[in-house]
Amino acid sequence: MRIALMTTCLVDQFFPQVAESMVRVLAACGVQVEVPSAQTCCGQPAYNSGFAAEARVVGQTLLTAFADAEYVVTPSGSCAGMVHHVFPTLFQGSPHSSQQAQALAEKTYEFSQFLLQVLGIDDLGAVFPHRVTFHPSCHGLRLLGVRAEPVRLLQRVRGLTYVELPAAEDCCGFGGTFALKLPALSTAMVDEKVRHVLATGAEVLVSTDMGCLMNMGGRLRRLGHPVRVMHLAELLAEGLRQGGR
Amino acid sequence: MQTSVQGSRTSASGQAAGTLAERVERALQDDFLRRAVQFTTQRLRHNKQQAAAALGQWEAWRERGRQIRAHTVAHLDRYLQQFVENVRRHGGHVHFAADAAEAVHLVVQLACDRGVRLAVKSKSMVSEEVHLNDGLTAAGVRVVETDLGEYIIQLAGEPPSHLIAPAIHKNREQIRDLFCAAGGRGLTTDTPSLAGFARQQLRQLFLTADLGISGCNFAIAETGTVVLFTNEGNGRMVTSLPRTHIVMLGMERLLPTLADLEVMANLLPRSATGQKLTAYMTLLTGPRREGEGDGPEELHVVVLDNGRSNLLGDPAFQDVLHCIRCGACLNVCPVYRQVGGHAYGSVYPGPIGAVLTPLLQPGPETADLPYASSLCGACFEACPVKIPLHDLLVRLRQRNVERGWVKPGERLAWYAFQRTFARPGRYRRVMRLARWAQAGRVQAGELAQAPGPLRGWTASRQAPALAARSFQERWSALAAELRERPAAKEDANDA
Ligand code: SF4
C-alpha cells in the first residue's frame, strides 16, 4: 500500500503535532506513509470565497503531488470534502487535470474514515482515562458522510468516557473566511457551541478538523475554560503512548 | 386598530438599511429577538426531525420531491400553459406580471375597477416580494393581513422575518403590547387571549371585505387548481367570502398532477412545522360555479416572473426554482438562528433568501447576502427537495468575483494567496518569513492579538501561532525515527 499524507496547510504550519500523531497512529497500525513535499493547500479558502480560478491553480499542487499515491489520508474532513465534492468539477476545463482530480477524489480519505473503511481497525489498544466529547466537522459530516467513524474509535479507547455533545451537528461558526468577514456573528455561533461543550462536563473536546478546533479552542481559552481541545489523531496517539504501544 | 393596520410596511422596514455586517451587528444586540428566534426555530426543527422519522424513508421522499420539482421546472413552459388553460376553462382569469411593478399595477387595477375599499389577505410571500400592500394602500385600498403572524407584523409595521412564521422575532409580551395599542382591552400573553383578540377583529373584516388576496403553495397544471396549506382557517375565508379572489402565484410554483401533490403534501407540512398535514389543505378550482353555495364570483391568478425566467436554463442557478418555501433551511441555519430574518435585509431570509434575493435582484446592493453563511451545509441537509444551497452560495460568490462586486483588496489578497501556494518552494519561503514576522507577538504558542484581517478573530478568540517548525520540516527526522522503530504490528508486511 502506498499511502500518502495530505497534511493540509493549516496542520503543516500551525499544528504539525497533528500530522505527527497521525503518522504515529498509522505506524502503529502497520502502515508506513509518505509525505509528498510538492503539496501546499487544496485551495478551499479561495474557492469558498468565490475565487475559483485561484483555487484551481493552488489545488493543482495536490493533483501533482498525489498522482502516484494509492491512498491519500488527511486529518481534515473539510479538505477531504473539497477534494471529493469540488475538485471533480473545478478542473472540468482541462481533461488531464480533470482525470487526476477524479482519481484523487476516489482515493482520498479523512483519517477516521481511512482507519475504519480501509484498514478496518476501530480498536487501537489506546488508553485515555478522560471524559471526552466530540464535535463533528460540518464538511466531514455533510460532504463526506463521516458520522459514526470518529465516535466508534473514541468508544473503543480504554478508560475513555464518551459524552455526547448536545446539538453536536450544529456548525461551530468557523466557516473559514466567514469568521473573518463576520467575526461577531461567528463568535455568537461559537459561544452557543461552547455552552454545549461546557454542559457535557467533558475535559477534552475532540474533532476531526483543525479549523473547527482552532475556533472552539480559541474561544474556550479566551474565556478561560480549561477544556482541552484535541484532534482525534492526537488523542489516539497519546492513548497509544499511555497504552504502552 | 382601524387606522394602525394600514401602516405601510416597507417604509417602516428600517432593517433593510446598511450592509449585511451592520444589520447582523444590530440583530446580535437584540436579545429579545435572538431568544424568540432561537426558541421557535429549535421547536420547528425538532418537530420536523420527529415528523420525518415517523414517516420513514425520508431520504427517498426527498429524492422523489427533488425529481418532481426538477422535472416541473425543466418543463415549466408546458405546465404553465396547461395550468393557464385549465384555469380559464373553469372560468378563472390569468394575468402575467413581468416584474413587481406590473404585478402591483395589475392588482391595483383589478381592485379599483371593482371599487374595492377593503381587501383581506392570507399569507403570500409573493405579495411581500412585490410590496403589494404599499401599492394598494397608496391607491386608497385598505389591506388587512389575516394570518395571525402577518397580522402581528402588519401592526408593527415590519416585514416578515420567516417564510412560515413571519412574526417569529416577536415574543408574547411584544405581541400583547401591539394588540393593546390596536385597541385590545385587558389582554394577557396566553394564546387564547391573543388569538381571541385577532379573531374578533378579523371576523367583521372578512364579512365586509370586497377582495380576498391569497398566495399559492402549489398550482396544479392538469386541473388548474390552486392549493393552499394553512393552519388557521383564515385562508378559507379570504378565498371564499369576498366577491373577488386574487391569487398571487410565483411562476415556478407548479406541479404537473394531483399525484405529485400527494408527495408534496407529505413533504411540505412536515418540513415546515413538523405536522403530518396542516389543519387545512384547500384546493380551489375556478370561481363559484352555478348552484354552489360559496366561493368568489371572480377568480384572478396573477403569475409573477420578476426575475425567475432569467434563471430557467441556467445550469448554475436553476435549482433555486425548485424551492417550495417550507422554511426548513431557516430553522436549521446557525446564522439565521443567531440573527433572525431582518438581518438579511431582503423579503426572503435565511439560506434560501441569501441565494434567491441576489438572483432575483442581481446587483451590488444584494451581493453581500451569499456571505451570510458558514457553508456548513445544514440547509441542504434539511431541504425537502434537496436544493444544494451551500453550492449555490459559493456560485454566487463566484459571480460576485466575475462581475467585480468584490473589494479590490480582497481580489489582491487571493491573488497573493495563489502566488504563494502555487509553488511549494515559495510557500515554504513565505511561511518562514511569516514566522519571523510573528516573533515577539507569540505567547505560549498563541497570539492574543493579530494584525490586519485577523483582527476580527482575535477580538474574541486566541489565534494559533505558526509552529516553530512546520511538519514538512520535521518530517525527515520523524521518518528516520519510525524507520528505526518499525511498527509493532506483526502484519505490517501484509498491509
Ligand atoms: S430551499 Fe428548501 S428548505 Fe429552504 S425553503 Fe426552499 S424548499 Fe424549504
XYZ file of C-alpha atoms and ligand atoms in Angstrom, chain B residues 48 69 163-164 268 271-272 319-320 322-332 349-353 355 378-389, ligand 1:
46
model
C -39.529 18.361 11.660
C -39.662 19.806 -8.809
C -41.129 32.228 5.491
C -43.798 30.461 7.509
C -44.198 20.454 2.905
C -40.606 20.217 6.696
C -42.308 23.460 7.644
C -32.208 24.614 -8.923
C -33.275 27.529 -6.763
C -37.321 24.054 -7.019
C -37.944 25.714 -3.655
C -41.327 25.102 -2.028
C -40.819 27.807 0.638
C -41.104 25.455 3.588
C -38.645 27.375 5.756
C -36.777 24.269 6.911
C -33.452 25.724 5.794
C -34.040 28.759 8.022
C -34.745 26.675 11.097
C -31.518 24.711 10.863
C -34.488 35.438 4.638
C -32.254 32.573 5.643
C -30.172 30.435 3.294
C -32.841 30.404 0.591
C -33.094 34.194 0.825
C -29.481 32.661 -2.630
C -27.226 22.187 7.203
C -29.639 23.951 4.817
C -29.070 21.424 2.070
C -29.468 18.576 4.516
C -32.820 19.982 5.672
C -34.219 20.891 2.275
C -37.105 18.584 1.334
C -36.314 18.981 -2.369
C -32.541 18.777 -1.957
C -31.551 22.178 -3.286
C -27.739 22.372 -2.914
C -27.932 25.757 -1.215
S -34.733 25.997 -0.044
Fe -35.544 24.011 0.526
S -35.597 24.084 2.761
Fe -35.379 26.204 2.090
S -37.457 26.975 1.959
Fe -36.946 26.206 -0.068
S -37.683 24.097 -0.081
Fe -37.626 24.728 2.048
